[in-house]
Amino acid sequence: MPRTRLRRLPERQVDDRLALDSLLDEALVAHVGVVVEGQPVVLPTAFARDGDRLLLHGSTGSGWMRSAAAGAPACVTVTLLDGLVVARSAFESSMRYRSAVIFGVLDRLPSEERDRALELLTDKLLPGRRGELRASTRSEQRRTMVLSMPLACWSLKVSDGWPEDSEEDRAGPAWAGLVPLRLAADPPVAAPDLEAEVPLPASVEAFVAGRNLPGPHPDPGS
Amino acid sequence: MPRTRLRRLPERQVDDRLALDSLLDEALVAHVGVVVEGQPVVLPTAFARDGDRLLLHGSTGSGWMRSAAAGAPACVTVTLLDGLVVARSAFESSMRYRSAVIFGVLDRLPSEERDRALELLTDKLLPGRRGELRASTRSEQRRTMVLSMPLACWSLKVSDGWPEDSEEDRAGPAWAGLVPLRLAADPPVAAPDLEAEVPLPASVEAFVAGRNLPGPHPDPGS
């Protein structure tokens, strides 16, 4: 988030490919920006990282995807909100976050690469689920469009600091600290049309357990 | 999220201003798209709704904000991920989400409206916090830029359905259902420079309690 100050920012530009990969592998949603007749359009989409490229998928009937696949410049932004930074003044209050901005051109994946890409996208959404399901049919594969963008031109910002209050505010009565935030999973709910005897699959159990681990405790010495 | 199918989509276009307001009031982060020299640029930002307009804020030193404030067309997109829709095939698996796309021109707020806008933005981040803090100084207010965009041209999509598996898949052995997702708060952590006797403020206690209520139980009859 742009912060409301001019001095040294606790957010920092990070030139670390491992940190980029970790953010891209953890986040479930990206925001894709394209320009349509001079107007910026920003849409959310599922995505996955495949080595040195991003994969996005959508319906072959999606207008923005068809337009993006025509080689227009695009921007894919992935943000995770990690916490509220609660300072001793409104001015110093902010958020902990990680945000990657990736520029490039989206290309439609050739069909011979599409099936593996769809497997990666399925694994990203719910790891292990693919092995619990029947294989996709040719018809299903044909109805899906996959776009790719190289991870070549990117920028990563990480805000992971503590409140930086003035000496005067630190001497005052207000609390300061951090409220860690994370995307948590509530207990799974069976579909209305599910037969009662079908057990919860291992993929869903693992996903819910993983989402409900407390995050790494923020290091007060960092 | 664009879904990987051509038939009837469980995501639907919603023409309901109350549903829009509810999404905008709940979400903490927006993604703003502007066009810079033909290139779309998408950045995350804190925001708040002020009646029939959006407020965004950032530093007066922020390049994209200065460029956006010059009256360029912009797109503000706000997305909340509400769950994984776990179907009996990869093709039918998807997400529950709500996403608002708002088009318009960003205008820099005149200074006489800025102070109230900053109060709204502070209240949005952490309701009740403003009353626990000293007033902002003139210098702090001057160093903050607030942009506004009218809530006039918007589109809201809501995906809140269940898996829509084929009869053949429904007769198969795979589980189907929903994994509800929400942004949860972990226990607050005091800043390293906080005096031990300063108690946790009511605003933080209420925020953490509110974030950790289980979400509304998804209605299997919906």
XYZ file of C-alpha atoms in Angstrom:
444
model
C 0.000 0.000 0.000
C 1.269 3.479 -0.650
C 1.934 4.876 2.790
C 1.044 8.289 3.987
C 4.517 9.710 4.504
C 7.533 11.084 2.753
C 10.387 9.929 4.962
C 12.094 6.529 5.003
C 9.500 3.927 4.153
C 9.231 0.654 6.036
C 8.155 -0.849 2.730
C 11.148 -1.831 0.680
C 11.917 -2.875 -2.826
C 13.065 -6.498 -2.736
C 15.304 -7.882 -5.467
C 14.961 -11.488 -4.391
C 13.570 -14.041 -6.780
C 12.935 -16.546 -3.980
C 10.770 -14.004 -2.160
C 8.868 -13.364 -5.399
C 8.308 -17.093 -5.974
C 7.168 -17.587 -2.408
C 4.538 -14.825 -2.755
C 3.336 -16.109 -6.131
C 3.085 -19.677 -4.842
C 1.158 -18.659 -1.721
C -1.385 -16.222 -3.210
C -4.501 -17.641 -4.860
C -5.671 -14.558 -6.772
C -3.921 -12.139 -9.131
C -5.225 -8.853 -10.535
C -4.588 -8.492 -14.262
C -4.593 -5.075 -15.900
C -5.011 -4.542 -19.625
C -5.898 -1.462 -21.662
C -9.135 -1.629 -23.635
C -9.653 1.379 -25.920
C -7.530 3.588 -23.702
C -9.331 2.500 -20.534
C -7.458 0.435 -17.946
C -9.377 -2.692 -16.931
C -8.356 -4.674 -13.828
C -9.814 -8.132 -13.240
C -9.163 -10.838 -10.651
C -8.056 -14.236 -11.856
C -6.726 -17.552 -10.651
C -3.096 -18.108 -11.570
C -0.074 -20.306 -10.980
C 3.676 -19.953 -11.320
C 5.361 -22.365 -13.712
C 9.074 -21.853 -13.182
C 9.934 -18.583 -14.903
C 6.454 -17.756 -16.096
C 2.967 -17.073 -14.835
C -0.036 -19.032 -16.050
C -3.550 -17.568 -16.049
C -6.641 -19.359 -17.176
C -10.153 -18.545 -18.157
C -12.929 -19.403 -20.504
C -12.355 -19.180 -24.244
C -15.525 -17.058 -24.121
C -13.933 -14.410 -21.880
C -13.625 -11.096 -23.710
C -10.711 -9.710 -21.731
C -8.739 -12.937 -22.135
C -9.218 -12.962 -25.888
C -8.154 -9.322 -26.021
C -5.160 -9.959 -23.729
C -4.120 -13.006 -25.730
C -3.776 -10.801 -28.791
C -0.436 -9.612 -27.413
C -1.409 -6.400 -25.660
C 0.797 -5.159 -22.801
C -0.469 -6.332 -19.438
C 0.308 -5.973 -15.754
C -0.250 -8.804 -13.280
C -0.260 -7.758 -9.633
C -0.319 -10.190 -6.719
C -0.819 -8.872 -3.193
C -1.011 -10.539 0.192
C -2.071 -8.560 3.224
C -0.004 -9.740 6.200
C -1.167 -7.461 8.979
C -2.211 -4.125 10.378
C 0.600 -1.948 11.701
C -1.067 -0.191 14.615
C 0.902 2.956 15.405
C 0.514 5.652 18.073
C -0.831 8.089 15.453
C -3.157 7.752 12.479
C -0.376 9.046 10.241
C 2.019 6.217 11.096
C -0.606 3.469 10.957
C -0.272 1.228 7.932
C -0.284 -2.359 6.716
C 2.186 -5.191 6.378
C 1.933 -6.594 2.888
C 3.804 -8.200 0.024
C 3.031 -7.125 -3.507
C 4.510 -8.227 -6.828
C 3.933 -6.221 -10.015
C 4.793 -8.103 -13.198
C 4.834 -6.431 -16.604
C 4.775 -8.238 -19.900
C 2.758 -9.547 -22.768
C 0.297 -12.387 -22.298
C 0.556 -15.190 -24.821
C -1.960 -17.903 -25.429
C -0.401 -21.239 -24.605
C -0.249 -23.716 -27.500
C -2.525 -26.706 -26.969
C 0.374 -29.127 -26.512
C 1.430 -27.165 -23.401
C -2.093 -26.527 -22.163
C -2.814 -29.831 -20.477
C 0.248 -29.671 -18.230
C -0.563 -26.020 -17.482
C -4.084 -26.982 -16.396
C -2.614 -29.579 -14.064
C -0.403 -26.918 -12.497
C -3.378 -24.575 -12.111
C -5.426 -27.329 -10.456
C -2.550 -28.174 -8.120
C -2.182 -24.519 -7.196
C -5.808 -24.147 -6.157
C -5.885 -27.306 -4.065
C -2.631 -29.290 -3.850
C -3.124 -33.028 -4.192
C -6.669 -32.742 -5.541
C -5.756 -33.763 -9.084
C -4.767 -37.263 -7.994
C -8.180 -37.709 -6.378
C -10.095 -36.896 -9.584
C -10.736 -38.510 -12.915
C -8.603 -37.192 -15.787
C -9.861 -34.173 -17.698
C -11.605 -34.901 -20.973
C -10.427 -33.507 -24.295
C -13.597 -31.448 -24.456
C -12.898 -29.860 -21.056
C -9.336 -29.078 -22.068
C -10.440 -27.495 -25.343
C -12.885 -25.191 -23.572
C -10.160 -23.638 -21.427
C -7.793 -20.893 -22.465
C -4.435 -20.625 -20.734
C -2.301 -17.503 -21.011
C 1.320 -17.184 -19.992
C 3.532 -14.239 -19.095
C 7.282 -14.476 -18.529
C 8.600 -13.585 -15.077
C 11.135 -11.201 -16.590
C 10.114 -7.667 -15.713
C 8.907 -7.579 -12.136
C 9.030 -5.558 -8.984
C 8.436 -6.793 -5.439
C 7.592 -4.626 -2.466
C 7.554 -5.940 1.064
C 6.288 -4.010 4.052
C 7.140 -5.946 7.199
C 8.087 -3.272 9.677
C 6.836 -2.059 13.033
C 5.284 1.300 13.842
C 7.865 4.064 13.582
C 6.445 6.579 15.970
C 8.153 9.819 16.970
C 9.887 10.045 20.339
C 7.065 12.267 21.522
C 4.406 9.717 20.552
C 6.415 6.849 22.056
C 6.331 8.666 25.384
C 2.536 8.958 25.138
C -0.199 6.608 26.349
C -1.132 4.903 23.046
C -0.598 1.198 22.282
C 1.481 0.187 19.276
C 1.968 -3.150 17.611
C 0.893 -5.528 14.937
C -2.292 -7.466 14.153
C -1.183 -10.399 11.940
C -3.646 -11.236 9.167
C -3.908 -14.357 7.031
C -6.383 -16.133 4.773
C -7.891 -18.809 7.000
C -10.122 -21.747 6.112
C -13.306 -22.562 8.009
C -14.506 -26.181 8.263
C -15.411 -27.658 4.856
C -19.098 -27.981 3.970
C -20.321 -30.901 1.851
C -22.238 -30.039 -1.329
C -26.034 -30.354 -1.005
C -26.008 -33.177 -3.573
C -23.201 -35.198 -1.963
C -23.972 -38.712 -0.773
C -23.498 -38.859 2.993
C -20.942 -41.668 2.958
C -18.345 -39.887 0.786
C -15.426 -39.037 3.091
C -13.566 -35.724 3.119
C -10.562 -36.108 0.800
C -6.964 -35.813 1.998
C -6.381 -32.734 -0.205
C -9.127 -30.734 1.531
C -8.044 -31.891 4.986
C -4.454 -30.849 4.305
C -5.504 -27.512 2.819
C -7.651 -26.605 5.815
C -4.983 -27.717 8.292
C -2.303 -25.710 6.464
C -4.426 -22.560 6.334
C -5.078 -22.726 10.045
C -1.533 -22.975 11.292
C -0.671 -19.727 13.033
C 1.620 -17.728 10.757
C 5.295 -17.300 11.632
C 5.370 -15.238 14.798
C 6.534 -11.738 13.889
C 10.007 -11.233 15.269
C 9.943 -8.211 17.591
C 13.646 -7.811 16.921
C 13.243 -7.535 13.135
C -12.195 -15.373 -11.230
C -12.833 -16.217 -14.842
C -14.036 -19.781 -14.755
C -12.998 -22.532 -17.066
C -16.303 -23.215 -18.779
C -18.712 -21.951 -21.362
C -22.079 -22.971 -19.959
C -24.178 -21.207 -17.331
C -21.821 -19.625 -14.852
C -22.402 -19.773 -11.118
C -20.832 -16.320 -11.021
C -23.413 -13.686 -11.696
C -23.559 -10.008 -12.427
C -25.172 -8.286 -9.451
C -26.952 -4.969 -9.869
C -27.311 -4.324 -6.164
C -25.806 -1.222 -4.662
C -26.088 -2.615 -1.117
C -24.042 -5.674 -2.115
C -21.448 -3.346 -3.667
C -21.259 -1.207 -0.522
C -20.944 -4.276 1.669
C -17.987 -5.565 -0.348
C -16.278 -2.166 -0.417
C -16.759 -1.698 3.327
C -15.408 -5.158 4.181
C -12.342 -5.286 1.921
C -9.152 -3.588 3.130
C -7.217 -3.453 -0.152
C -8.115 -2.271 -3.658
C -6.134 -2.709 -6.875
C -5.922 0.483 -8.922
C -5.138 0.375 -12.622
C -3.877 3.355 -14.590
C -2.194 3.610 -17.979
C 1.348 5.009 -17.993
C 2.736 5.578 -21.503
C 0.472 2.894 -22.954
C 1.419 0.374 -20.267
C -1.215 -0.720 -17.741
C 0.025 -0.439 -14.157
C -1.869 -2.127 -11.309
C -1.029 -1.252 -7.707
C -2.546 -2.216 -4.368
C -3.804 0.537 -2.119
C -5.765 1.177 1.034
C -9.160 2.718 0.371
C -12.495 3.598 1.928
C -16.012 4.214 0.685
C -17.454 7.652 1.431
C -21.111 7.412 0.428
C -21.152 7.549 -3.358
C -17.432 7.770 -3.870
C -14.217 5.890 -3.195
C -11.309 7.472 -1.363
C -7.720 6.355 -1.907
C -4.718 7.771 -0.172
C -1.005 7.812 -0.590
C 2.078 9.923 -0.261
C 2.345 13.224 -2.152
C 5.648 11.728 -3.323
C 3.998 8.758 -5.033
C 4.491 8.864 -8.781
C 1.439 6.878 -9.764
C -0.810 8.939 -7.511
C 0.429 12.201 -8.978
C -0.117 10.800 -12.462
C -3.575 9.453 -11.559
C -4.554 12.742 -9.938
C -3.950 14.482 -13.258
C -7.324 13.129 -14.425
C -6.338 9.981 -16.290
C -8.924 7.188 -16.606
C -8.551 4.583 -13.885
C -10.038 1.278 -12.800
C -10.379 0.325 -9.141
C -11.001 -3.365 -8.502
C -11.851 -4.831 -5.103
C -11.938 -8.600 -4.658
C -12.666 -10.842 -1.694
C -12.016 -14.551 -1.921
C -14.782 -16.356 -0.032
C -13.946 -19.990 -0.605
C -12.795 -22.884 -2.731
C -15.516 -24.672 -4.674
C -14.284 -28.268 -4.623
C -15.954 -30.141 -7.464
C -15.774 -33.751 -8.625
C -13.631 -32.761 -11.600
C -10.802 -30.284 -12.091
C -12.857 -28.540 -14.761
C -15.711 -27.704 -12.409
C -13.499 -26.654 -9.496
C -13.489 -22.927 -8.911
C -13.693 -20.215 -6.260
C -16.363 -18.306 -4.429
C -15.571 -14.623 -4.625
C -17.009 -11.150 -4.829
C -15.381 -8.614 -7.128
C -16.263 -5.008 -7.887
C -14.790 -3.198 -10.879
C -15.197 0.577 -10.771
C -14.302 2.812 -13.713
C -13.783 6.534 -13.510
C -11.394 9.394 -13.167
C -9.489 9.955 -9.947
C -9.557 13.498 -8.608
C -7.333 14.946 -5.961
C -9.438 15.955 -3.012
C -9.276 19.649 -2.095
C -7.555 20.255 1.238
C -10.787 21.351 2.966
C -12.218 17.852 2.342
C -8.983 16.020 3.048
C -9.051 15.968 6.824
C -12.470 14.310 7.011
C -11.382 11.878 4.286
C -8.329 10.892 6.324
C -10.570 10.228 9.303
C -12.703 7.906 7.167
C -9.610 6.104 5.890
C -8.323 5.650 9.443
C -11.701 4.350 10.592
C -11.791 1.912 7.699
C -8.437 0.369 8.567
C -9.202 -0.037 12.268
C -12.652 1.110 13.412
C -12.586 3.064 16.669
C -8.832 3.669 16.571
C -9.092 7.371 15.755
C -10.743 8.126 19.097
C -7.810 6.479 20.909
C -5.203 8.662 19.215
C -4.078 12.267 19.325
C -5.386 14.466 16.511
C -3.366 14.585 13.304
C -1.074 17.575 12.906
C -1.338 20.026 10.009
C 2.028 18.809 8.788
C 0.840 15.184 8.713
C -2.301 16.171 6.834
C -0.351 18.193 4.288
C 1.945 15.264 3.528
C -0.950 13.016 2.502
C -2.685 12.982 -0.855
C -6.260 11.758 -1.053
C -7.870 10.855 -4.360
C -11.557 10.268 -4.961
C -13.510 8.417 -7.635
C -17.313 8.516 -7.977
C -19.194 5.220 -7.560
C -21.036 5.815 -10.817
C -19.772 3.282 -13.344
C -19.339 -0.067 -11.635
C -19.854 -3.748 -12.106
C -20.166 -6.386 -9.385
C -19.694 -10.099 -9.828
C -20.565 -12.616 -7.157
C -19.705 -16.277 -7.322
C -21.432 -18.040 -4.435
C -22.521 -21.325 -5.922
C -21.862 -24.989 -5.300
C -20.097 -27.442 -7.598
C -22.178 -28.130 -10.704
C -20.986 -31.593 -11.583
C -22.418 -33.733 -14.345
C -24.747 -36.559 -13.445
C -21.983 -38.992 -14.309
C -19.544 -37.327 -11.927
C -22.176 -37.069 -9.180
C -22.543 -40.841 -9.333
C -18.780 -41.237 -8.903
C -16.694 -41.571 -5.750
C -15.312 -38.019 -5.476
C -16.160 -35.598 -2.664
C -17.662 -32.204 -3.493
C -18.227 -29.154 -1.364
C -16.933 -25.837 -0.193
C -13.937 -24.686 1.831
C -14.932 -21.259 3.224
C -12.069 -18.747 3.309
C -11.775 -15.470 5.198
C -9.141 -13.001 6.308
C -8.488 -13.920 9.940
C -6.508 -12.077 12.598
C -3.921 -13.783 14.787
C -3.271 -12.513 18.337
C -1.876 -8.951 18.372
C 1.848 -8.509 19.056
C 3.099 -5.452 20.955
C 5.726 -3.292 19.246
C 9.295 -3.920 20.463
C 9.448 -0.363 21.837
C 6.133 -0.493 23.716
C 6.170 -0.013 27.476
C 4.928 -3.203 29.118
C 2.083 -1.570 31.035
C 0.237 -0.142 28.001
C -2.949 -2.176 27.639
C -4.341 -3.479 24.344
C -6.809 -0.871 23.059
C -10.521 -1.598 22.558
C -10.227 -1.002 18.785
C -7.670 -3.792 18.354
C -9.581 -6.157 20.628
C -12.789 -5.581 18.663
C -11.037 -5.943 15.299
C -9.452 -9.277 16.243
C -12.707 -10.602 17.720
C -14.651 -9.556 14.605
C -12.169 -11.176 12.237
C -12.321 -14.446 14.120
C -16.043 -14.963 14.130
C -16.828 -17.848 11.835
C -18.326 -16.474 8.636
C -22.005 -16.968 7.865
C -22.489 -20.690 7.384
C -22.956 -21.342 3.659
C -26.523 -22.348 3.056
C -26.527 -25.789 1.396
C -29.929 -24.908 0.018
C -28.720 -21.783 -1.776
